C-alpha cells in the first residue's frame, strides 16, 4: 500500500483532546493520550501501524494491523498519490473499516501512526486521531494489557467507499513541494535533526545528504515536552516566529520519509495553522530525483 514504496501541561492536554478540521469540517481529536483512548475505546477503531511481527507479539484487543513502520515513498507525484489513496481505501475496507468510522492510530513512537493518519485522511477519512507520546508503551504504562490473539473482521463492501474521493489538503504531492521551493507558494519546514539538516549525517537509502533549498529547520522533538505531550500553543508559535513563519503561512512539512513530518504537522494544525501539508517523499525522494539543495528554476 504505497506510492511506489521501496508548554504547559494543561494547555497541551486541552489541545490533545480538541478537534481539528479537514476541508473546513469538524473532525476528531488530532492527538490524544493513552487515557483518552481507554475512556473512548468502545467508540473507535484502533489501527496499529507497527510491523507485522510487533503486532503479532502483542497489540490492543480488536486492533487492526496496518504496517507502515518501514514505508518509503520514492514517487509522490500526483498520479502516485492518487493510486496510494485508492489502495488505502481498499486496504481499510478489507480491515472492516468504513469511511465514516473514527479511527485511532497507534505505534511505538516511530511516527508511523501519524503518517498513517495522513494517508487515511488522503483516502477520505475525516475522523482520524493519533495516540501521542510512546504509543504502545504509554498504553502499558497506565496498566492496560496487550493480546496476541487474532481477530477476524468482516470486510466493508467496496460500495461503502465508492463515493469517497481523495482529500489532498493534508498531503503535498512532489509537484507541490517543487512549487513551494521554486515559486514560493509555501514555506518548507524540515523536521529532521540539526545534523541531518546540515548534511552531516544522512540515511543510506538516500542519494545524498543535505536539505531542501530554502527550507527552515524546526526539529520535530521541539514540538513536544519530555512526557511526549504537545508544547503549548504560545511555545509553538514563538518557535515558528523564530524561523520566520506565521500561522497564516501555507507550509509543506518534510523530514526523511514523512514519519516525523506527519507528527509535526498534527501539532502545527492544532495551534491554528490552516494550510499544513505533509510531503510523503520528503528528503528521501528529493535526493533520489537528484535535486539536492538546488532546483533548476528554468
PDB file of C-alpha atoms in Angstrom:
ATOM      1  CA  UNK A   1       0.000   0.000   0.000  1.00  0.00           C
ATOM      2  CA  UNK A   2       2.466   2.616  -1.127  1.00  0.00           C
ATOM      3  CA  UNK A   3       3.110   5.219  -3.754  1.00  0.00           C
ATOM      4  CA  UNK A   4       5.975   3.375  -5.371  1.00  0.00           C
ATOM      5  CA  UNK A   5       7.135   2.380  -1.885  1.00  0.00           C
ATOM      6  CA  UNK A   6      10.599   0.654  -1.927  1.00  0.00           C
ATOM      7  CA  UNK A   7       4.436  24.063  27.411  1.00  0.00           C
ATOM      8  CA  UNK A   8       2.189  23.958  29.816  1.00  0.00           C
ATOM      9  CA  UNK A   9       0.611  20.673  30.657  1.00  0.00           C
ATOM     10  CA  UNK A  10      -2.985  21.977  30.907  1.00  0.00           C
ATOM     11  CA  UNK A  11      -2.754  23.669  27.513  1.00  0.00           C
ATOM     12  CA  UNK A  12      -1.274  20.580  25.883  1.00  0.00           C
ATOM     13  CA  UNK A  13      -3.930  18.342  27.386  1.00  0.00           C
ATOM     14  CA  UNK A  14      -6.690  20.638  26.181  1.00  0.00           C
ATOM     15  CA  UNK A  15      -5.338  20.745  22.649  1.00  0.00           C
ATOM     16  CA  UNK A  16      -4.792  16.993  22.588  1.00  0.00           C
ATOM     17  CA  UNK A  17      -8.485  16.420  23.114  1.00  0.00           C
ATOM     18  CA  UNK A  18      -9.670  19.285  20.934  1.00  0.00           C
ATOM     19  CA  UNK A  19     -10.967  18.865  17.431  1.00  0.00           C
ATOM     20  CA  UNK A  20      -9.189  19.689  14.213  1.00  0.00           C
ATOM     21  CA  UNK A  21     -10.655  20.264  10.791  1.00  0.00           C
ATOM     22  CA  UNK A  22     -10.188  18.754   7.365  1.00  0.00           C
ATOM     23  CA  UNK A  23     -11.552  20.771   4.443  1.00  0.00           C
ATOM     24  CA  UNK A  24     -13.228  23.087   6.934  1.00  0.00           C
ATOM     25  CA  UNK A  25     -15.319  20.373   8.595  1.00  0.00           C
ATOM     26  CA  UNK A  26     -15.071  19.377  12.250  1.00  0.00           C
ATOM     27  CA  UNK A  27     -13.434  16.001  12.574  1.00  0.00           C
ATOM     28  CA  UNK A  28     -11.862  14.335  15.615  1.00  0.00           C
ATOM     29  CA  UNK A  29      -9.063  14.976  18.113  1.00  0.00           C
ATOM     30  CA  UNK A  30      -5.725  15.260  16.323  1.00  0.00           C
ATOM     31  CA  UNK A  31      -3.660  13.878  19.196  1.00  0.00           C
ATOM     32  CA  UNK A  32      -4.717  12.096  22.378  1.00  0.00           C
ATOM     33  CA  UNK A  33      -3.017  10.307  25.236  1.00  0.00           C
ATOM     34  CA  UNK A  34      -3.494   6.683  26.245  1.00  0.00           C
ATOM     35  CA  UNK A  35      -6.000   7.526  28.973  1.00  0.00           C
ATOM     36  CA  UNK A  36      -8.256   9.198  26.425  1.00  0.00           C
ATOM     37  CA  UNK A  37      -8.168   6.001  24.394  1.00  0.00           C
ATOM     38  CA  UNK A  38      -9.172   3.941  27.436  1.00  0.00           C
ATOM     39  CA  UNK A  39     -12.142   6.238  28.057  1.00  0.00           C
ATOM     40  CA  UNK A  40     -13.289   6.224  24.421  1.00  0.00           C
ATOM     41  CA  UNK A  41     -12.259   2.705  23.415  1.00  0.00           C
ATOM     42  CA  UNK A  42     -15.780   1.468  22.659  1.00  0.00           C
ATOM     43  CA  UNK A  43     -16.454   4.225  20.135  1.00  0.00           C
ATOM     44  CA  UNK A  44     -13.324   3.982  17.994  1.00  0.00           C
ATOM     45  CA  UNK A  45     -11.436   1.533  15.795  1.00  0.00           C
ATOM     46  CA  UNK A  46      -7.742   1.142  16.611  1.00  0.00           C
ATOM     47  CA  UNK A  47      -5.181   0.814  13.811  1.00  0.00           C
ATOM     48  CA  UNK A  48      -1.724  -0.464  14.776  1.00  0.00           C
ATOM     49  CA  UNK A  49       0.956   0.790  12.358  1.00  0.00           C
ATOM     50  CA  UNK A  50       3.901  -1.149  13.786  1.00  0.00           C
ATOM     51  CA  UNK A  51       5.494  -4.032  11.911  1.00  0.00           C
ATOM     52  CA  UNK A  52       3.509  -7.236  11.443  1.00  0.00           C
ATOM     53  CA  UNK A  53       5.979  -9.011  13.736  1.00  0.00           C
ATOM     54  CA  UNK A  54       5.492  -6.466  16.520  1.00  0.00           C
ATOM     55  CA  UNK A  55       1.725  -6.671  16.114  1.00  0.00           C
ATOM     56  CA  UNK A  56       1.827 -10.460  16.391  1.00  0.00           C
ATOM     57  CA  UNK A  57       3.781 -10.222  19.641  1.00  0.00           C
ATOM     58  CA  UNK A  58       1.122  -8.089  21.304  1.00  0.00           C
ATOM     59  CA  UNK A  59      -1.457  -5.449  20.388  1.00  0.00           C
ATOM     60  CA  UNK A  60      -4.575  -3.748  21.701  1.00  0.00           C
ATOM     61  CA  UNK A  61      -7.566  -6.111  21.701  1.00  0.00           C
ATOM     62  CA  UNK A  62      -9.508  -5.695  18.461  1.00  0.00           C
ATOM     63  CA  UNK A  63      -6.840  -3.584  16.769  1.00  0.00           C
ATOM     64  CA  UNK A  64      -6.315  -3.786  13.008  1.00  0.00           C
ATOM     65  CA  UNK A  65      -2.780  -4.172  11.676  1.00  0.00           C
ATOM     66  CA  UNK A  66      -1.597  -1.714   9.033  1.00  0.00           C
ATOM     67  CA  UNK A  67       2.233  -1.907   8.987  1.00  0.00           C
ATOM     68  CA  UNK A  68       3.763   1.420   7.972  1.00  0.00           C
ATOM     69  CA  UNK A  69       6.944   1.363  10.034  1.00  0.00           C
ATOM     70  CA  UNK A  70       9.197   0.861   7.013  1.00  0.00           C
ATOM     71  CA  UNK A  71       7.232   2.821   4.398  1.00  0.00           C
ATOM     72  CA  UNK A  72       9.462   4.711   1.962  1.00  0.00           C
ATOM     73  CA  UNK A  73       7.925   6.709  -0.863  1.00  0.00           C
ATOM     74  CA  UNK A  74      10.141   7.400  -3.858  1.00  0.00           C
ATOM     75  CA  UNK A  75       7.319   8.701  -6.058  1.00  0.00           C
ATOM     76  CA  UNK A  76       4.849  11.125  -4.512  1.00  0.00           C
ATOM     77  CA  UNK A  77       3.751  12.636  -7.812  1.00  0.00           C
ATOM     78  CA  UNK A  78       0.052  13.452  -8.113  1.00  0.00           C
ATOM     79  CA  UNK A  79      -0.762  10.251 -10.058  1.00  0.00           C
ATOM     80  CA  UNK A  80       1.138   8.167  -7.491  1.00  0.00           C
ATOM     81  CA  UNK A  81      -0.636   9.895  -4.597  1.00  0.00           C
ATOM     82  CA  UNK A  82      -3.988   9.148  -6.228  1.00  0.00           C
ATOM     83  CA  UNK A  83      -3.029   5.481  -6.554  1.00  0.00           C
ATOM     84  CA  UNK A  84      -1.985   5.440  -2.897  1.00  0.00           C
ATOM     85  CA  UNK A  85      -5.361   6.843  -1.852  1.00  0.00           C
ATOM     86  CA  UNK A  86      -7.221   4.186  -3.842  1.00  0.00           C
ATOM     87  CA  UNK A  87      -5.036   1.408  -2.437  1.00  0.00           C
ATOM     88  CA  UNK A  88      -5.592   2.713   1.091  1.00  0.00           C
ATOM     89  CA  UNK A  89      -9.360   2.658   0.666  1.00  0.00           C
ATOM     90  CA  UNK A  90      -9.158  -0.963  -0.467  1.00  0.00           C
ATOM     91  CA  UNK A  91      -6.964  -1.951   2.485  1.00  0.00           C
ATOM     92  CA  UNK A  92      -9.161  -0.157   5.020  1.00  0.00           C
ATOM     93  CA  UNK A  93     -12.262  -1.831   3.597  1.00  0.00           C
ATOM     94  CA  UNK A  94     -10.556  -5.217   3.888  1.00  0.00           C
ATOM     95  CA  UNK A  95      -9.898  -4.469   7.568  1.00  0.00           C
ATOM     96  CA  UNK A  96     -13.591  -3.815   8.168  1.00  0.00           C
ATOM     97  CA  UNK A  97     -13.216  -0.027   8.299  1.00  0.00           C
ATOM     98  CA  UNK A  98     -15.818   2.292   6.760  1.00  0.00           C
ATOM     99  CA  UNK A  99     -15.138   5.887   5.671  1.00  0.00           C
ATOM    100  CA  UNK A 100     -17.244   7.365   8.492  1.00  0.00           C
ATOM    101  CA  UNK A 101     -15.577   5.343  11.259  1.00  0.00           C
ATOM    102  CA  UNK A 102     -13.472   7.110  13.874  1.00  0.00           C
ATOM    103  CA  UNK A 103     -10.021   5.536  13.722  1.00  0.00           C
ATOM    104  CA  UNK A 104      -7.260   5.935  16.298  1.00  0.00           C
ATOM    105  CA  UNK A 105      -3.743   5.050  15.161  1.00  0.00           C
ATOM    106  CA  UNK A 106      -1.015   3.850  17.499  1.00  0.00           C
ATOM    107  CA  UNK A 107       2.675   2.987  17.014  1.00  0.00           C
ATOM    108  CA  UNK A 108       5.813   2.609  19.116  1.00  0.00           C
ATOM    109  CA  UNK A 109       6.958   6.233  18.840  1.00  0.00           C
ATOM    110  CA  UNK A 110       8.351   5.904  15.299  1.00  0.00           C
ATOM    111  CA  UNK A 111       5.937   8.353  13.665  1.00  0.00           C
ATOM    112  CA  UNK A 112       4.195   5.686  11.587  1.00  0.00           C
ATOM    113  CA  UNK A 113       0.843   6.331  13.295  1.00  0.00           C
ATOM    114  CA  UNK A 114       0.891   9.997  12.265  1.00  0.00           C
ATOM    115  CA  UNK A 115       1.979   9.035   8.753  1.00  0.00           C
ATOM    116  CA  UNK A 116      -0.852   6.513   8.620  1.00  0.00           C
ATOM    117  CA  UNK A 117      -3.273   9.180   9.811  1.00  0.00           C
ATOM    118  CA  UNK A 118      -2.243  11.498   6.974  1.00  0.00           C
ATOM    119  CA  UNK A 119      -2.722   8.670   4.476  1.00  0.00           C
ATOM    120  CA  UNK A 120      -6.136   7.764   5.934  1.00  0.00           C
ATOM    121  CA  UNK A 121      -7.162  11.410   5.567  1.00  0.00           C
ATOM    122  CA  UNK A 122      -5.861  11.377   1.997  1.00  0.00           C
ATOM    123  CA  UNK A 123      -8.088   8.345   1.361  1.00  0.00           C
ATOM    124  CA  UNK A 124     -11.097  10.356   2.502  1.00  0.00           C
ATOM    125  CA  UNK A 125     -11.498   9.624   6.211  1.00  0.00           C
ATOM    126  CA  UNK A 126     -12.494  12.616   8.351  1.00  0.00           C
ATOM    127  CA  UNK A 127     -12.317  11.233  11.888  1.00  0.00           C
ATOM    128  CA  UNK A 128      -8.675  10.346  12.411  1.00  0.00           C
ATOM    129  CA  UNK A 129      -6.754  10.505  15.693  1.00  0.00           C
ATOM    130  CA  UNK A 130      -3.200   9.625  16.763  1.00  0.00           C
ATOM    131  CA  UNK A 131      -2.030   8.408  20.174  1.00  0.00           C
ATOM    132  CA  UNK A 132       0.805  10.758  21.132  1.00  0.00           C
ATOM    133  CA  UNK A 133       3.960  10.012  23.074  1.00  0.00           C
ATOM    134  CA  UNK A 134       5.280   6.475  23.290  1.00  0.00           C
ATOM    135  CA  UNK A 135       2.182   4.821  21.856  1.00  0.00           C
ATOM    136  CA  UNK A 136       2.046   1.161  22.837  1.00  0.00           C
ATOM    137  CA  UNK A 137       4.383   1.748  25.784  1.00  0.00           C
ATOM    138  CA  UNK A 138       2.141   4.523  27.110  1.00  0.00           C
ATOM    139  CA  UNK A 139      -0.816   2.119  26.900  1.00  0.00           C
ATOM    140  CA  UNK A 140       1.037  -0.408  29.032  1.00  0.00           C
ATOM    141  CA  UNK A 141       2.333   2.264  31.392  1.00  0.00           C
ATOM    142  CA  UNK A 142      -1.189   3.009  32.627  1.00  0.00           C
ATOM    143  CA  UNK A 143      -1.813  -0.657  33.382  1.00  0.00           C
ATOM    144  CA  UNK A 144      -3.571  -1.699  30.177  1.00  0.00           C
ATOM    145  CA  UNK A 145      -2.778  -5.055  28.587  1.00  0.00           C
ATOM    146  CA  UNK A 146      -1.977  -6.345  25.114  1.00  0.00           C
ATOM    147  CA  UNK A 147      -3.080  -9.541  23.424  1.00  0.00           C
ATOM    148  CA  UNK A 148      -1.535 -11.806  20.803  1.00  0.00           C
ATOM    149  CA  UNK A 149      -4.952 -13.172  19.819  1.00  0.00           C
ATOM    150  CA  UNK A 150      -6.046 -12.711  16.215  1.00  0.00           C
ATOM    151  CA  UNK A 151      -9.438 -11.239  15.389  1.00  0.00           C
ATOM    152  CA  UNK A 152     -11.485 -11.844  12.262  1.00  0.00           C
ATOM    153  CA  UNK A 153     -13.113  -8.808  10.673  1.00  0.00           C
ATOM    154  CA  UNK A 154     -15.930  -8.607   8.171  1.00  0.00           C
ATOM    155  CA  UNK A 155     -14.722  -6.598   5.162  1.00  0.00           C
ATOM    156  CA  UNK A 156     -16.657  -3.457   4.310  1.00  0.00           C
ATOM    157  CA  UNK A 157     -18.371  -3.669   0.893  1.00  0.00           C
ATOM    158  CA  UNK A 158     -16.473  -1.613  -1.718  1.00  0.00           C
ATOM    159  CA  UNK A 159     -19.717   0.246  -2.395  1.00  0.00           C
ATOM    160  CA  UNK A 160     -19.414   1.872   1.036  1.00  0.00           C
ATOM    161  CA  UNK A 161     -16.250   3.604  -0.185  1.00  0.00           C
ATOM    162  CA  UNK A 162     -17.476   4.273  -3.731  1.00  0.00           C
ATOM    163  CA  UNK A 163     -18.312   7.947  -3.199  1.00  0.00           C
ATOM    164  CA  UNK A 164     -15.212   8.721  -1.139  1.00  0.00           C
ATOM    165  CA  UNK A 165     -12.694  10.867  -3.004  1.00  0.00           C
ATOM    166  CA  UNK A 166      -9.075  11.829  -2.464  1.00  0.00           C
ATOM    167  CA  UNK A 167      -8.500  14.598   0.060  1.00  0.00           C
ATOM    168  CA  UNK A 168      -5.235  16.309  -0.809  1.00  0.00           C
ATOM    169  CA  UNK A 169      -5.362  19.109   1.759  1.00  0.00           C
ATOM    170  CA  UNK A 170      -3.168  17.138   4.186  1.00  0.00           C
ATOM    171  CA  UNK A 171      -0.673  15.700   1.673  1.00  0.00           C
ATOM    172  CA  UNK A 172       1.731  17.582  -0.592  1.00  0.00           C
ATOM    173  CA  UNK A 173       2.479  15.879  -3.883  1.00  0.00           C
ATOM    174  CA  UNK A 174       6.023  16.164  -5.202  1.00  0.00           C
ATOM    175  CA  UNK A 175       4.837  18.833  -7.645  1.00  0.00           C
ATOM    176  CA  UNK A 176       3.553  20.869  -4.693  1.00  0.00           C
ATOM    177  CA  UNK A 177       6.921  20.614  -2.966  1.00  0.00           C
ATOM    178  CA  UNK A 178       8.702  21.817  -6.101  1.00  0.00           C
ATOM    179  CA  UNK A 179       6.228  24.708  -6.426  1.00  0.00           C
ATOM    180  CA  UNK A 180       6.916  25.639  -2.815  1.00  0.00           C
ATOM    181  CA  UNK A 181      10.660  25.769  -3.448  1.00  0.00           C
ATOM    182  CA  UNK A 182      10.733  27.290  -6.935  1.00  0.00           C
ATOM    183  CA  UNK A 183       7.726  29.604  -6.877  1.00  0.00           C
ATOM    184  CA  UNK A 184       7.453  30.256  -3.156  1.00  0.00           C
ATOM    185  CA  UNK A 185       3.863  29.051  -2.921  1.00  0.00           C
ATOM    186  CA  UNK A 186       4.501  27.642   0.554  1.00  0.00           C
ATOM    187  CA  UNK A 187       7.203  27.581   3.197  1.00  0.00           C
ATOM    188  CA  UNK A 188       9.105  24.319   3.635  1.00  0.00           C
ATOM    189  CA  UNK A 189       9.831  23.064   7.154  1.00  0.00           C
ATOM    190  CA  UNK A 190      12.473  20.385   7.739  1.00  0.00           C
ATOM    191  CA  UNK A 191      11.700  18.467  10.945  1.00  0.00           C
ATOM    192  CA  UNK A 192      14.794  16.224  10.928  1.00  0.00           C
ATOM    193  CA  UNK A 193      17.681  16.607  13.349  1.00  0.00           C
ATOM    194  CA  UNK A 194      20.113  19.505  13.033  1.00  0.00           C
ATOM    195  CA  UNK A 195      22.834  17.103  11.860  1.00  0.00           C
ATOM    196  CA  UNK A 196      20.601  15.784   9.079  1.00  0.00           C
ATOM    197  CA  UNK A 197      19.521  19.281   8.061  1.00  0.00           C
ATOM    198  CA  UNK A 198      23.143  20.396   7.801  1.00  0.00           C
ATOM    199  CA  UNK A 199      24.098  17.321   5.778  1.00  0.00           C
ATOM    200  CA  UNK A 200      26.485  15.957   8.401  1.00  0.00           C
ATOM    201  CA  UNK A 201      24.624  12.660   8.635  1.00  0.00           C
ATOM    202  CA  UNK A 202      22.023  11.011   6.437  1.00  0.00           C
ATOM    203  CA  UNK A 203      20.131   7.820   5.712  1.00  0.00           C
ATOM    204  CA  UNK A 204      21.824   5.219   3.485  1.00  0.00           C
ATOM    205  CA  UNK A 205      18.682   4.879   1.350  1.00  0.00           C
ATOM    206  CA  UNK A 206      19.001   8.492   0.187  1.00  0.00           C
ATOM    207  CA  UNK A 207      21.105   9.609  -2.753  1.00  0.00           C
ATOM    208  CA  UNK A 208      22.830  12.308  -0.747  1.00  0.00           C
ATOM    209  CA  UNK A 209      22.847  14.431   2.371  1.00  0.00           C
ATOM    210  CA  UNK A 210      21.625  17.949   2.921  1.00  0.00           C
ATOM    211  CA  UNK A 211      18.410  19.930   2.996  1.00  0.00           C
ATOM    212  CA  UNK A 212      15.826  21.095   0.501  1.00  0.00           C
ATOM    213  CA  UNK A 213      16.694  24.564  -0.776  1.00  0.00           C
ATOM    214  CA  UNK A 214      15.058  27.333   1.230  1.00  0.00           C
ATOM    215  CA  UNK A 215      13.738  25.060   3.961  1.00  0.00           C
ATOM    216  CA  UNK A 216      13.769  26.189   7.579  1.00  0.00           C
ATOM    217  CA  UNK A 217      14.667  23.843  10.401  1.00  0.00           C
ATOM    218  CA  UNK A 218      12.262  23.013  13.229  1.00  0.00           C
ATOM    219  CA  UNK A 219      13.165  19.650  14.735  1.00  0.00           C
ATOM    220  CA  UNK A 220      10.008  17.683  15.495  1.00  0.00           C
ATOM    221  CA  UNK A 221      11.106  16.952  19.066  1.00  0.00           C
ATOM    222  CA  UNK A 222      10.931  20.682  19.835  1.00  0.00           C
ATOM    223  CA  UNK A 223       7.148  20.466  19.492  1.00  0.00           C
ATOM    224  CA  UNK A 224       6.773  18.064  22.424  1.00  0.00           C
ATOM    225  CA  UNK A 225       7.647  18.158  26.104  1.00  0.00           C
ATOM    226  CA  UNK A 226       9.642  15.493  27.961  1.00  0.00           C
ATOM    227  CA  UNK A 227       6.465  13.488  28.548  1.00  0.00           C
ATOM    228  CA  UNK A 228       5.534  13.347  24.857  1.00  0.00           C
ATOM    229  CA  UNK A 229       2.713  15.884  25.095  1.00  0.00           C
ATOM    230  CA  UNK A 230       2.464  18.756  22.574  1.00  0.00           C
ATOM    231  CA  UNK A 231       4.014  22.036  23.676  1.00  0.00           C
ATOM    232  CA  UNK A 232       1.738  24.956  24.435  1.00  0.00           C
ATOM    233  CA  UNK A 233       0.262  26.984  21.600  1.00  0.00           C
ATOM    234  CA  UNK A 234       2.291  30.023  22.687  1.00  0.00           C
ATOM    235  CA  UNK A 235       5.519  27.997  22.722  1.00  0.00           C
ATOM    236  CA  UNK A 236       4.985  26.531  19.248  1.00  0.00           C
ATOM    237  CA  UNK A 237       4.003  29.858  17.727  1.00  0.00           C
ATOM    238  CA  UNK A 238       7.106  31.501  19.196  1.00  0.00           C
ATOM    239  CA  UNK A 239       9.220  28.664  17.806  1.00  0.00           C
ATOM    240  CA  UNK A 240       7.767  29.272  14.349  1.00  0.00           C
ATOM    241  CA  UNK A 241       8.271  33.016  14.676  1.00  0.00           C
ATOM    242  CA  UNK A 242      11.972  32.434  15.329  1.00  0.00           C
ATOM    243  CA  UNK A 243      12.325  30.877  11.853  1.00  0.00           C
ATOM    244  CA  UNK A 244      10.140  33.487  10.180  1.00  0.00           C
ATOM    245  CA  UNK A 245       6.922  31.510   9.845  1.00  0.00           C
ATOM    246  CA  UNK A 246       3.482  32.752  10.870  1.00  0.00           C
ATOM    247  CA  UNK A 247       0.413  30.628  11.475  1.00  0.00           C
ATOM    248  CA  UNK A 248      -1.112  32.177   8.339  1.00  0.00           C
ATOM    249  CA  UNK A 249       1.645  30.830   6.086  1.00  0.00           C
ATOM    250  CA  UNK A 250       0.966  27.751   3.946  1.00  0.00           C
ATOM    251  CA  UNK A 251       3.617  25.155   4.773  1.00  0.00           C
ATOM    252  CA  UNK A 252       4.896  21.832   3.462  1.00  0.00           C
ATOM    253  CA  UNK A 253       6.416  19.751   6.247  1.00  0.00           C
ATOM    254  CA  UNK A 254       9.287  17.404   5.406  1.00  0.00           C
ATOM    255  CA  UNK A 255      11.694  15.020   7.103  1.00  0.00           C
ATOM    256  CA  UNK A 256      13.475  11.928   5.813  1.00  0.00           C
ATOM    257  CA  UNK A 257      10.461   9.857   4.747  1.00  0.00           C
ATOM    258  CA  UNK A 258       7.320  11.518   6.073  1.00  0.00           C
ATOM    259  CA  UNK A 259       7.052   9.983   9.554  1.00  0.00           C
ATOM    260  CA  UNK A 260       8.406  12.878  11.618  1.00  0.00           C
ATOM    261  CA  UNK A 261       6.819  15.405   9.288  1.00  0.00           C
ATOM    262  CA  UNK A 262       3.397  13.840   9.815  1.00  0.00           C
ATOM    263  CA  UNK A 263       3.514  14.036  13.603  1.00  0.00           C
ATOM    264  CA  UNK A 264       4.824  17.613  13.454  1.00  0.00           C
ATOM    265  CA  UNK A 265       2.042  18.591  11.056  1.00  0.00           C
ATOM    266  CA  UNK A 266      -0.632  17.481  13.519  1.00  0.00           C
ATOM    267  CA  UNK A 267       0.842  19.733  16.186  1.00  0.00           C
ATOM    268  CA  UNK A 268       1.110  22.669  13.780  1.00  0.00           C
ATOM    269  CA  UNK A 269      -2.560  22.342  12.834  1.00  0.00           C
ATOM    270  CA  UNK A 270      -3.521  22.200  16.500  1.00  0.00           C
ATOM    271  CA  UNK A 271      -2.003  25.652  17.135  1.00  0.00           C
ATOM    272  CA  UNK A 272      -4.057  27.270  14.391  1.00  0.00           C
ATOM    273  CA  UNK A 273      -2.153  26.728  11.145  1.00  0.00           C
ATOM    274  CA  UNK A 274      -4.759  26.133   8.442  1.00  0.00           C
ATOM    275  CA  UNK A 275      -2.667  25.099   5.438  1.00  0.00           C
ATOM    276  CA  UNK A 276      -0.272  22.359   6.543  1.00  0.00           C
ATOM    277  CA  UNK A 277       0.632  19.504   4.221  1.00  0.00           C
ATOM    278  CA  UNK A 278       2.989  16.576   4.660  1.00  0.00           C
ATOM    279  CA  UNK A 279       5.499  15.558   1.999  1.00  0.00           C
ATOM    280  CA  UNK A 280       5.420  11.753   1.897  1.00  0.00           C
ATOM    281  CA  UNK A 281       8.588  11.570  -0.191  1.00  0.00           C
ATOM    282  CA  UNK A 282      10.392  14.326   1.721  1.00  0.00           C
ATOM    283  CA  UNK A 283      14.214  14.362   1.538  1.00  0.00           C
ATOM    284  CA  UNK A 284      14.305  10.687   0.515  1.00  0.00           C
ATOM    285  CA  UNK A 285      12.508  11.341  -2.774  1.00  0.00           C
ATOM    286  CA  UNK A 286      14.082  14.775  -3.257  1.00  0.00           C
ATOM    287  CA  UNK A 287      17.572  13.276  -3.132  1.00  0.00           C
ATOM    288  CA  UNK A 288      16.685  10.314  -5.358  1.00  0.00           C
ATOM    289  CA  UNK A 289      15.461  12.714  -8.022  1.00  0.00           C
ATOM    290  CA  UNK A 290      18.921  14.289  -7.978  1.00  0.00           C
ATOM    291  CA  UNK A 291      17.801  17.711  -6.826  1.00  0.00           C
ATOM    292  CA  UNK A 292      19.997  18.061  -3.767  1.00  0.00           C
ATOM    293  CA  UNK A 293      19.899  21.573  -2.364  1.00  0.00           C
ATOM    294  CA  UNK A 294      19.485  23.242  -5.744  1.00  0.00           C
ATOM    295  CA  UNK A 295      16.487  23.394  -8.066  1.00  0.00           C
ATOM    296  CA  UNK A 296      16.722  24.477 -11.679  1.00  0.00           C
ATOM    297  CA  UNK A 297      14.228  27.288 -11.985  1.00  0.00           C
ATOM    298  CA  UNK A 298      14.487  27.283 -15.750  1.00  0.00           C
TER     299      UNK A 298
END
